[in-house]
Coordinates of C-alpha atoms (C1' of nucleotides) in Angstrom, one line a residue:
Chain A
X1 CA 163.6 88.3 -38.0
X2 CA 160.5 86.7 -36.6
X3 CA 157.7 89.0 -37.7
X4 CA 154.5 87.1 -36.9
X5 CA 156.0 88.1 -33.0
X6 CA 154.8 91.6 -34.2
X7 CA 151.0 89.7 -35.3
X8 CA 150.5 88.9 -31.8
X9 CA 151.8 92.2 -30.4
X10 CA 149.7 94.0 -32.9
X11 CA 146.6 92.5 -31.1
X12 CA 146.9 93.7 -27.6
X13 CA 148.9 97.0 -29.3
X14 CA 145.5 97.4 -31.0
X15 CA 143.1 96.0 -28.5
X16 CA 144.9 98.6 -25.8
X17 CA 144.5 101.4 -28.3
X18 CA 140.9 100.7 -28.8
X19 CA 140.4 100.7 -25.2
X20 CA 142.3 103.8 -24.5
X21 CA 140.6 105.7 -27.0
X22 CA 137.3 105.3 -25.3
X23 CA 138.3 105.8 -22.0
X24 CA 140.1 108.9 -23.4
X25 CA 137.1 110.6 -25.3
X26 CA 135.6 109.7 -22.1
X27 CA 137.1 110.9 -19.1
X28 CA 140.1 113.2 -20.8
X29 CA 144.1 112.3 -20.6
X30 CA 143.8 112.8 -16.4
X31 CA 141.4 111.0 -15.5
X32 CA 142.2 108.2 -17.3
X33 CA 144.7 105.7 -15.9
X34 CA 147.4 103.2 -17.1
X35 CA 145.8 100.7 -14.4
X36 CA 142.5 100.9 -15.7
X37 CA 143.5 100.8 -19.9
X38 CA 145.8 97.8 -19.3
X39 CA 142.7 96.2 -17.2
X40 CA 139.9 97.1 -19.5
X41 CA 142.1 95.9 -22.6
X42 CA 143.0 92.7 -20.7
X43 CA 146.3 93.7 -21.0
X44 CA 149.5 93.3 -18.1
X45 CA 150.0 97.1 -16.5
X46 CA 153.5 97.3 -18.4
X47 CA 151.9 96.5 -22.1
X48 CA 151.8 100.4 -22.7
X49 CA 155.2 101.2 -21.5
X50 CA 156.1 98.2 -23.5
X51 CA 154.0 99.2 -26.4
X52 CA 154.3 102.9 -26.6
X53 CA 157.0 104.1 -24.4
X54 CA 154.7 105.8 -22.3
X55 CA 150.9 107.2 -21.5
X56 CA 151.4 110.2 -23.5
X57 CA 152.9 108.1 -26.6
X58 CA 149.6 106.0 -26.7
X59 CA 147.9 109.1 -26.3
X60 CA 149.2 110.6 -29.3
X61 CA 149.0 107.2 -30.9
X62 CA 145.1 107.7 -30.3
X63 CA 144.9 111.1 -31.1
X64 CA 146.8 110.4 -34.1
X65 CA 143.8 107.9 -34.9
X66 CA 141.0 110.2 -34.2
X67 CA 142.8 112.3 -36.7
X68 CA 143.0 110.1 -39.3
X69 CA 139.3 109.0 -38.6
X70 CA 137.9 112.5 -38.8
X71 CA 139.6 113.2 -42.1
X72 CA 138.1 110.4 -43.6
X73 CA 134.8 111.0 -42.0
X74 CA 135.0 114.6 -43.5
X75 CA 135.7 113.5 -46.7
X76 CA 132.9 110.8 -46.9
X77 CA 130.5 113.7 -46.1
X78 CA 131.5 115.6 -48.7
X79 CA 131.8 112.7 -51.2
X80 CA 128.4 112.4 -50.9
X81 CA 127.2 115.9 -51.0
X82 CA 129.2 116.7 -53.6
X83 CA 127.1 115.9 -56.9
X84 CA 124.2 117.7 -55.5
X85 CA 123.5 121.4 -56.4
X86 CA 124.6 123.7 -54.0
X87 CA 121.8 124.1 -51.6
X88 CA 121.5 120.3 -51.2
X89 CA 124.8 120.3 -50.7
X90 CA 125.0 122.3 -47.9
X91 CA 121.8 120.7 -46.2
X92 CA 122.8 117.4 -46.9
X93 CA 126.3 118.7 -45.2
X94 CA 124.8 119.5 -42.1
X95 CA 122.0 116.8 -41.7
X96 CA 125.4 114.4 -42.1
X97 CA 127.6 116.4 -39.6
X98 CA 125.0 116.2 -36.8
X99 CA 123.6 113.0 -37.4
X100 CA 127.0 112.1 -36.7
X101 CA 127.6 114.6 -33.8
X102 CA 124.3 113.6 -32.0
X103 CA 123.1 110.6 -33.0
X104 CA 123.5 108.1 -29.7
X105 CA 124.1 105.2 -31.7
X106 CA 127.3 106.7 -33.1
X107 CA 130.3 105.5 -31.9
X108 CA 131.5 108.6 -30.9
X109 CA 134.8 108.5 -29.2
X110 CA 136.6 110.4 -31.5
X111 CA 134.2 113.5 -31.8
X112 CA 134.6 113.6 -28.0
X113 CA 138.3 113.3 -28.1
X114 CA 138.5 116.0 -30.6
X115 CA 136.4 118.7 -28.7
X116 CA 138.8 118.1 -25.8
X117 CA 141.3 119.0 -27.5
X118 CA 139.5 121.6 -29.2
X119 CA 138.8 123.5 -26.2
X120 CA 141.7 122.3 -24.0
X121 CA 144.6 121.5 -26.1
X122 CA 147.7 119.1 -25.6
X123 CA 150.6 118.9 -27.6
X124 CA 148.8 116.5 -29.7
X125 CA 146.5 118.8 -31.5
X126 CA 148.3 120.0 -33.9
X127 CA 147.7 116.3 -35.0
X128 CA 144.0 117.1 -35.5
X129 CA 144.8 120.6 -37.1
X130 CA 147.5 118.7 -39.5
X131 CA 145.7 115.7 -40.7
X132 CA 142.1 115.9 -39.6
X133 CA 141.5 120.0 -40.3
X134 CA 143.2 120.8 -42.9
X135 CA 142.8 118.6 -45.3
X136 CA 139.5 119.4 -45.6
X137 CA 139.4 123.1 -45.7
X138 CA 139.5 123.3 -49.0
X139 CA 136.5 121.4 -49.5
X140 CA 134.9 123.0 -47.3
X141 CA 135.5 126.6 -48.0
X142 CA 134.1 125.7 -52.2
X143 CA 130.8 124.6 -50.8
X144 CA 130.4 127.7 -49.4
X145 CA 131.9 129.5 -51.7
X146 CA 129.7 128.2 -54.4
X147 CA 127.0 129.9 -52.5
X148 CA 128.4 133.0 -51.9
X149 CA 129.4 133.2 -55.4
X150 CA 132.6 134.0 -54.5
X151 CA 135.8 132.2 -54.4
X152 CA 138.1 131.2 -51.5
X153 CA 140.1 134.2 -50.9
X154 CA 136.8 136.3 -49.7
X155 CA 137.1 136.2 -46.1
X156 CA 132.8 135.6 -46.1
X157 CA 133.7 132.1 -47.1
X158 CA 135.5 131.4 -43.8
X159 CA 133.3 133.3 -41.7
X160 CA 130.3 131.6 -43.3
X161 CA 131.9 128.3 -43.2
X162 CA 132.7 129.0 -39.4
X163 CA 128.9 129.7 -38.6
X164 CA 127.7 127.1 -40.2
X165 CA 130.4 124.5 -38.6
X166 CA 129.7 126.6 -35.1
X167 CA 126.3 126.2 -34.9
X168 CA 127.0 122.2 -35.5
X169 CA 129.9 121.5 -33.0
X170 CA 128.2 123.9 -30.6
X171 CA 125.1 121.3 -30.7
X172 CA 127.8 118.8 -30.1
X173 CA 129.9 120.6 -27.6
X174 CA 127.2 121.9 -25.3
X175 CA 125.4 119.1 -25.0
X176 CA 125.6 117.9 -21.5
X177 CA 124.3 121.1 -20.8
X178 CA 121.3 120.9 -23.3
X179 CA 120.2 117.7 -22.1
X180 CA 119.9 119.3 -19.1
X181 CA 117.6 122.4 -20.3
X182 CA 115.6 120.5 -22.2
X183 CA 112.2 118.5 -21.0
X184 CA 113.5 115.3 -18.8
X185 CA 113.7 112.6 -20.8
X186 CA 114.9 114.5 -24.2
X187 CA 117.2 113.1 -26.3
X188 CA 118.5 113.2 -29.7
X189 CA 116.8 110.8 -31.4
X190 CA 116.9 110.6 -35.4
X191 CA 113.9 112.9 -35.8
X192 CA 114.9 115.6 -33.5
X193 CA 118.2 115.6 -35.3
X194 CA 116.2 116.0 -38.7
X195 CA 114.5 118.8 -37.7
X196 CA 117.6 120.3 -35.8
X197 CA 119.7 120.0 -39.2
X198 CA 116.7 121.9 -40.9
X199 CA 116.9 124.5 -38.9
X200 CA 120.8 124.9 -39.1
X201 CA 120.1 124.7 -43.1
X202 CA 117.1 127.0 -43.0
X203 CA 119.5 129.6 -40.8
X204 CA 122.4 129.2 -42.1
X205 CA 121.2 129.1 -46.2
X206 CA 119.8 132.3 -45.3
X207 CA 122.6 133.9 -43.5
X208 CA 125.0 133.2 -46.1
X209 CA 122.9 134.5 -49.3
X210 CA 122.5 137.4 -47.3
X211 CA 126.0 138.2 -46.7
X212 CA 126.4 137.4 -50.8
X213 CA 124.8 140.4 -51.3
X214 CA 127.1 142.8 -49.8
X215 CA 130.3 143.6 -50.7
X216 CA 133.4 141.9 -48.9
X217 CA 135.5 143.6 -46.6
X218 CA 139.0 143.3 -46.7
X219 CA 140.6 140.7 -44.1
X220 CA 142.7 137.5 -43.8
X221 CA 142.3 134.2 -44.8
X222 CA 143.1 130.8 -43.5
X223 CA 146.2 129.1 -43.4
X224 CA 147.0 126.6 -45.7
Chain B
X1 CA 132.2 136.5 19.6
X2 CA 135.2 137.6 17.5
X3 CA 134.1 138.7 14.6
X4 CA 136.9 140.7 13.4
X5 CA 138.7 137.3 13.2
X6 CA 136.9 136.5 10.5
X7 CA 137.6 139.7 8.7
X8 CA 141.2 138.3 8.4
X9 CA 140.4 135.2 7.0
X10 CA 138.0 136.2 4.5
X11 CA 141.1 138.1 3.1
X12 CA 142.9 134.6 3.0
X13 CA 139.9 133.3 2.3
X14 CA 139.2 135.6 -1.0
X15 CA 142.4 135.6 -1.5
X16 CA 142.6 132.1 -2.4
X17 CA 139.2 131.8 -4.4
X18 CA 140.7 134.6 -6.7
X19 CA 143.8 132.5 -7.3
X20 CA 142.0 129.2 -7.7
X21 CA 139.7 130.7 -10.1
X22 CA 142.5 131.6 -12.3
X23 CA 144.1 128.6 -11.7
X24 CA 141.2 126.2 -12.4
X25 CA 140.0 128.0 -15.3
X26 CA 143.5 128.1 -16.9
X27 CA 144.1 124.3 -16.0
X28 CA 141.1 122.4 -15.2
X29 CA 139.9 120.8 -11.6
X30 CA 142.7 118.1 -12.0
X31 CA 145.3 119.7 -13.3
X32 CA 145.7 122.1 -10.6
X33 CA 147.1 121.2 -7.1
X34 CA 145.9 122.6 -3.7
X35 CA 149.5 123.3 -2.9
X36 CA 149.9 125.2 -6.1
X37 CA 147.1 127.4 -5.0
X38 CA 148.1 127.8 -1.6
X39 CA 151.6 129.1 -2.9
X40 CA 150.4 130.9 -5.4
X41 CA 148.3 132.7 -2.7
X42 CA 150.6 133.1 -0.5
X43 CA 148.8 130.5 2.1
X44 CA 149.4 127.2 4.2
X45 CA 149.0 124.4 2.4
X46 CA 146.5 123.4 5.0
X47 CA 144.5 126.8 4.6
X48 CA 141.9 125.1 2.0
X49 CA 140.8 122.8 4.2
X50 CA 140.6 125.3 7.3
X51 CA 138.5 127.2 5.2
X52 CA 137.1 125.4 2.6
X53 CA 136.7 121.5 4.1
X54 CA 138.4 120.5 1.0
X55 CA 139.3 120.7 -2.9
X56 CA 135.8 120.2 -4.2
X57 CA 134.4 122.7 -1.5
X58 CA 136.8 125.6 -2.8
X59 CA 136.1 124.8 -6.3
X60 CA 131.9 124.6 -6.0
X61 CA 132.8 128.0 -4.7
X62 CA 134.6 129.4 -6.9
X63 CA 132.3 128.0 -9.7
X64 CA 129.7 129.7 -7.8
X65 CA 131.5 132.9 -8.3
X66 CA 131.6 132.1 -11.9
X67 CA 127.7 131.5 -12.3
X68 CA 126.9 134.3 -10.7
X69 CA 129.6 136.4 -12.7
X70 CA 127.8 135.0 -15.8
X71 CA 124.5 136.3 -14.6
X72 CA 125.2 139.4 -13.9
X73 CA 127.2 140.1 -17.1
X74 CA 124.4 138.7 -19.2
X75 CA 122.3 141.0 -17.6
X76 CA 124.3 143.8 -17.7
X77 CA 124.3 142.8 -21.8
X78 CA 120.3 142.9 -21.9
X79 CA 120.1 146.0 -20.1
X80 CA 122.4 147.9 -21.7
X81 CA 120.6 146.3 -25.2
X82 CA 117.1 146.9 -24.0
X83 CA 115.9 150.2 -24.8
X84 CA 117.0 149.9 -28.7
X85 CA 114.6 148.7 -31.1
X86 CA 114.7 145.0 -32.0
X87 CA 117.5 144.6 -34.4
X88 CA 120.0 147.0 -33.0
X89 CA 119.4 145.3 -30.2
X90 CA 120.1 142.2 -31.6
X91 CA 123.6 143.6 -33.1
X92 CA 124.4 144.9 -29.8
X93 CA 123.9 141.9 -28.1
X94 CA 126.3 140.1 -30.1
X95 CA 128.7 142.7 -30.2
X96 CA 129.3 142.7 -26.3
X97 CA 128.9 139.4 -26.3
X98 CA 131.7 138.1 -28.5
X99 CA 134.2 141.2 -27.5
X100 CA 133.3 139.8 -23.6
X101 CA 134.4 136.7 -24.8
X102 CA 137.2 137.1 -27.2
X103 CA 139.0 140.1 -26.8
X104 CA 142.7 139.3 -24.9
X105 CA 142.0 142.1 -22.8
X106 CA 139.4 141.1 -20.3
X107 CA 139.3 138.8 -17.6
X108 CA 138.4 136.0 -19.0
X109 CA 138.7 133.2 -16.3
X110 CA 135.0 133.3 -16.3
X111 CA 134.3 132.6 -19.3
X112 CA 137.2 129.8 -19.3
X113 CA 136.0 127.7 -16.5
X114 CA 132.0 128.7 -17.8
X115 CA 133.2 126.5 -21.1
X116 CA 135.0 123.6 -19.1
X117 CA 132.0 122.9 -17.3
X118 CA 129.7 123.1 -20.2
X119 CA 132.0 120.5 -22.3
X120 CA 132.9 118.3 -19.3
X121 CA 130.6 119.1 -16.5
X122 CA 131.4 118.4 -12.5
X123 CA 128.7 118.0 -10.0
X124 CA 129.3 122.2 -10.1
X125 CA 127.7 122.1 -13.2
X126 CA 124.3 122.7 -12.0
X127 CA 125.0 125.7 -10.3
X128 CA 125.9 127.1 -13.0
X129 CA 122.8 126.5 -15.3
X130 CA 120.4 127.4 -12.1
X131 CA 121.9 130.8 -11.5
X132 CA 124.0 131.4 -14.5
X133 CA 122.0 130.1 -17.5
X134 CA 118.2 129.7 -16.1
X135 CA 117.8 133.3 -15.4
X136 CA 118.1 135.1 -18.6
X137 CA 116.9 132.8 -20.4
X138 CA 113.7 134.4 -20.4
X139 CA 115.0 137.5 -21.2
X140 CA 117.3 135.7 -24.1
X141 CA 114.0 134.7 -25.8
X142 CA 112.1 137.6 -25.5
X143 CA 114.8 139.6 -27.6
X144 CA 114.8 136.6 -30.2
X145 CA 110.8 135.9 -30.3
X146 CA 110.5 139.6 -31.1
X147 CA 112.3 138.8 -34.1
X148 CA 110.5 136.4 -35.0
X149 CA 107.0 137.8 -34.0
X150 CA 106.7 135.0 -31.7
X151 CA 106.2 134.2 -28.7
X152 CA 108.7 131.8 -26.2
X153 CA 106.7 128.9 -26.7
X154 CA 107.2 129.0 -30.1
X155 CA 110.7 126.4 -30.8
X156 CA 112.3 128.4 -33.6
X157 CA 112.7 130.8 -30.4
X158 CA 115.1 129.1 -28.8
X159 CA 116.8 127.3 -31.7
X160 CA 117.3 130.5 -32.8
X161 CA 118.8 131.9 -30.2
X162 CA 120.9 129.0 -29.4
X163 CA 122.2 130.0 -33.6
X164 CA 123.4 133.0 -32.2
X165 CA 124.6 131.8 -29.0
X166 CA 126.5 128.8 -30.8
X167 CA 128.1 131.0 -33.0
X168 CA 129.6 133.0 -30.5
X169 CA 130.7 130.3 -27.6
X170 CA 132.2 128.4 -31.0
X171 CA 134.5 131.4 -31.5
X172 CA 135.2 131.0 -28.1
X173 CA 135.5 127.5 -27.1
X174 CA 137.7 126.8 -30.3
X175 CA 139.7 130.1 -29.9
X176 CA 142.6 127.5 -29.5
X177 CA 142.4 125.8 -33.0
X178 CA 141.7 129.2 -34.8
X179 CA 144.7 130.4 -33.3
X180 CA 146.8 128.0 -35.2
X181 CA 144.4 128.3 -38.3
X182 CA 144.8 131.7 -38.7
X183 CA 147.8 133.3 -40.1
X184 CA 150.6 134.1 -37.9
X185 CA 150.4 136.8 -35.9
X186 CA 146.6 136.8 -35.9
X187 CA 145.2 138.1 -32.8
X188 CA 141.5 139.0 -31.8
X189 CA 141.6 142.9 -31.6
X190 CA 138.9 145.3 -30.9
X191 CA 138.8 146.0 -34.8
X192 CA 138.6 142.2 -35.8
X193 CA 136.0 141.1 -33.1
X194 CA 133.8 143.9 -33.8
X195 CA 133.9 142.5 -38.0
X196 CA 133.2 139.0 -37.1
X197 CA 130.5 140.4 -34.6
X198 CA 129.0 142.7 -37.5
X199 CA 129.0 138.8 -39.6
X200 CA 127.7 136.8 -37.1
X201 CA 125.3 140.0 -36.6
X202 CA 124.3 140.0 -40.2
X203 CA 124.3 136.5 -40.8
X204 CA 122.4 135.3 -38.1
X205 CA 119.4 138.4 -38.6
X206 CA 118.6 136.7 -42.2
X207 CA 118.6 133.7 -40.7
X208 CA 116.0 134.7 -38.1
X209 CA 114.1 136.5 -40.6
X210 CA 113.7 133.6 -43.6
X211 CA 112.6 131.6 -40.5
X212 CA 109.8 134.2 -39.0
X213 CA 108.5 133.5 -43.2
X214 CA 107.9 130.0 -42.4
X215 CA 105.2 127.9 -40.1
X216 CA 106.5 126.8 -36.5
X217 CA 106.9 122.9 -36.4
X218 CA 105.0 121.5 -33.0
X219 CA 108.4 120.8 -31.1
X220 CA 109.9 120.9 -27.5
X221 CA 110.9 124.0 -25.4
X222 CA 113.2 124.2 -22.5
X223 CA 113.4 123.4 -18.6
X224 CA 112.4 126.6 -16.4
Chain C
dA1 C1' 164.3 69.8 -28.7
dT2 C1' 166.6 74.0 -28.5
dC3 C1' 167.6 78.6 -29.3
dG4 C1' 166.5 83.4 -29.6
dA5 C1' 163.5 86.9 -30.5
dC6 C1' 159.6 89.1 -28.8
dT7 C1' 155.9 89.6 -25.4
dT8 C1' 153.8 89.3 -20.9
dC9 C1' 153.9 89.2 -16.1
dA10 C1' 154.3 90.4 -11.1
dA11 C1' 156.5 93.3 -8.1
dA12 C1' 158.6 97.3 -6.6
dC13 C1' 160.1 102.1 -6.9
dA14 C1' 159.8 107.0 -6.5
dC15 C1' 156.9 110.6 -6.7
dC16 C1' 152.9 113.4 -6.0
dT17 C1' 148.3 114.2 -4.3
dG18 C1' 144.6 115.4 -0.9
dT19 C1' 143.8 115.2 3.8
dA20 C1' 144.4 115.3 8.8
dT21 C1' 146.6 116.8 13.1
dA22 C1' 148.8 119.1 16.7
dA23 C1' 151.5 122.8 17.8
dA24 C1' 152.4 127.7 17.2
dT25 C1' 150.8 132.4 16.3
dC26 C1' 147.8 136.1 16.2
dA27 C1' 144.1 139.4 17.6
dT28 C1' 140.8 140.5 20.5
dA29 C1' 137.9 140.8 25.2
dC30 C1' 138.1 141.0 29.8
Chain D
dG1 C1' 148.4 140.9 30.8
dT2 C1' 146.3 137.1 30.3
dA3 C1' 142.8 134.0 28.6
dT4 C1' 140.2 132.6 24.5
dG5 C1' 139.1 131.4 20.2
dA6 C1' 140.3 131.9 15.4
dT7 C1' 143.8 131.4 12.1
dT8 C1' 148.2 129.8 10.4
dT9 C1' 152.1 126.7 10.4
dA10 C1' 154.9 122.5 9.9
dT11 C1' 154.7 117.9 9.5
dA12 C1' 152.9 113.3 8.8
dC13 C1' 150.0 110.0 6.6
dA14 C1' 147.6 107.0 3.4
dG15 C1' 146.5 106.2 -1.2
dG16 C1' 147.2 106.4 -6.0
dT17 C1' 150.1 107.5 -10.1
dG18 C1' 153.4 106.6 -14.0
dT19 C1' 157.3 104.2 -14.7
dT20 C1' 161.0 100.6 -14.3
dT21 C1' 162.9 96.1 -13.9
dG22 C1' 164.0 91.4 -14.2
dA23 C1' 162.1 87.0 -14.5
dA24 C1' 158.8 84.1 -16.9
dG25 C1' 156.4 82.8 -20.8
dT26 C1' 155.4 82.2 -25.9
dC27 C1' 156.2 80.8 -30.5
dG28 C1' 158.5 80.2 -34.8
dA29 C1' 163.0 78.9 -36.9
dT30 C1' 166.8 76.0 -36.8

DNA sequence: ATCGACTTCAAACACCTGTATAAATCATAC
DNA sequence: GTATGATTTATACAGGTGTTTGAAGTCGAT
């Protein structure tokens, strides 16, 4: 059993999949081809068959990382929020979630992979639901339900949650056409972002002690 | 001059712009071929490029069809909004708004290709912001700034309104996700869509109003 | 040094795509 | 009815795609 044969693999296995995942987030599953992965990665044009069967299994492979890479990036937001008092909490949540989002220095490959599949699902998504969604709900929903003064069963926490998250990922998700609105030579730079997440926290801080003060209608939750 | 020859191909002709609307909207620009169209429509494979020089050309038209879809429905929105007084108007602008986009029953192929562009934009993309977006933004601010007792050059105008807009496209654009969040079964009815349009409604007014209680930071507005 | 595994390589295959072309068809105008 | 121009048809082409294959190379264990 000659195992360090799998070190070397390991390194164009991983060098292909960092590759890939760029040119993914970039360009989308179709516009992206075998020829120019195996190229970019230095790699011969069978490595990916060789590696992972086929295009679609280093997709998933990729998917599977941006996943795993959101969950952990979700969790390292809340870690830090999480000792603050509620409304610090919440605007630290945000100011963290778009810095990321917007920031240009970000590597961002896998925020750009995951609104893709967001808006225009494969069969991988349910990847991102599973291990990059999910496990944060939870989370999420008591930081807004600490808020609302309510706990997670009240449908306000979701729908607040939900605004809050929508204003963010629609920032993120509408950007090529915001850069385009704004002045010429706009661009997210760390202040702008500041003041953006402000606003979002000034909004949505409002919005949600608002709906605390009604009553909650009846609906459905999430699933767990 | 035979003209009524070209009243038999613009029924070819429209015939294939309504199917590749569908089509492109449902799929994407790559994922759709022109012989799938031209089947689907019941035309020569060669009848795109009689009438259209090529791909691209059919689907800048099409996406032209979309723009000026979106600006009329928009405006169709405002007026109908108008008259009421500044809140109602408000609600009602969000109600149409998100039961345009979310509920199963209306075409929606608009809306579909309207939120591929925006995430992953084509050279089409500008058509779309010139004649779908530019022209009401005007309008868009005017019902926001009232709000706010400001006026458009104000930039909690149009962050504002992009709250409220980003709310409602992220219902739409992640309709796919929610659909496998929510429990089973879940569908956007009339009912549903007019409760999370009565949140966003509510949600997004106190927003708007704790920020009319605070100073304007100088800032940037938009492109007109 | 040799064996045997794992990995890389170059080439080819089969398929699909957008596009072009020339013939056929159609509807109208004279 | 025939000529004319617009439209449709069938077919072919050139390029690119994912995938396969068998040979060559690599490297550690024996």
């Amino acid at each position: 059993m000659p195992e360090t044969a799998v070190q070397l693999d390991v390194e164009t296995r991983q060098r292909l999949l960092n590759v890939a995942a760029e040119l993914f987030a970039e360009h989308g599953f179709n516009h992206v081809t075998i020829r120019e992965i195996c190229q970019a990665a230095g790699a011969n044009l069978a490595a990916v068959n060789y590696h992972f069967r086929d295009k679609l299994g280093l997709y998933k492979e990729v998917v599977q990382m941006a996943a795993d890479a959101m969950n952990k990036f979700k969790a390292e937001i809340l870690d830090t929020v999480e000792p603050q008092p509620p409304e610090e909490r919440l605007r630290g949540y945000i100011r963290l979630t778009l810095h990321r989002l917007l920031d240009p220095h970000q590597e961002s490959w896998m925020e750009k992979l995951i609104a893709r599949e967001t808006t225009d699902p494969t069969p991988a998504i349910d990847l991102i639901i599973e291990k990059g969604i999910k496990p944060t709900v939870e989370r999420n929903g008591r930081m807004v339900g600490e808020l609302l003064g309510t706990t997670l069963d009240d449908p306000r926490v979701w729908q607040c949650f939900l605004s809050v998250q929508g204003q963010c990922l629609f920032y993120k998700m509408s950007m090529p056409v915001t850069l385009r609105m704004a002045p010429p030579g706009f661009q997210y730079t760390s202040e702008v972002v500041d003041a953006l997440a402000e606003h979002v926290y000034q909004f949505s801080l409002a919005g949600i002690r608002a709906l605390a003060a009604q009553p909650a209608p009846p609906q459905m939750g999430w699933r767990s």
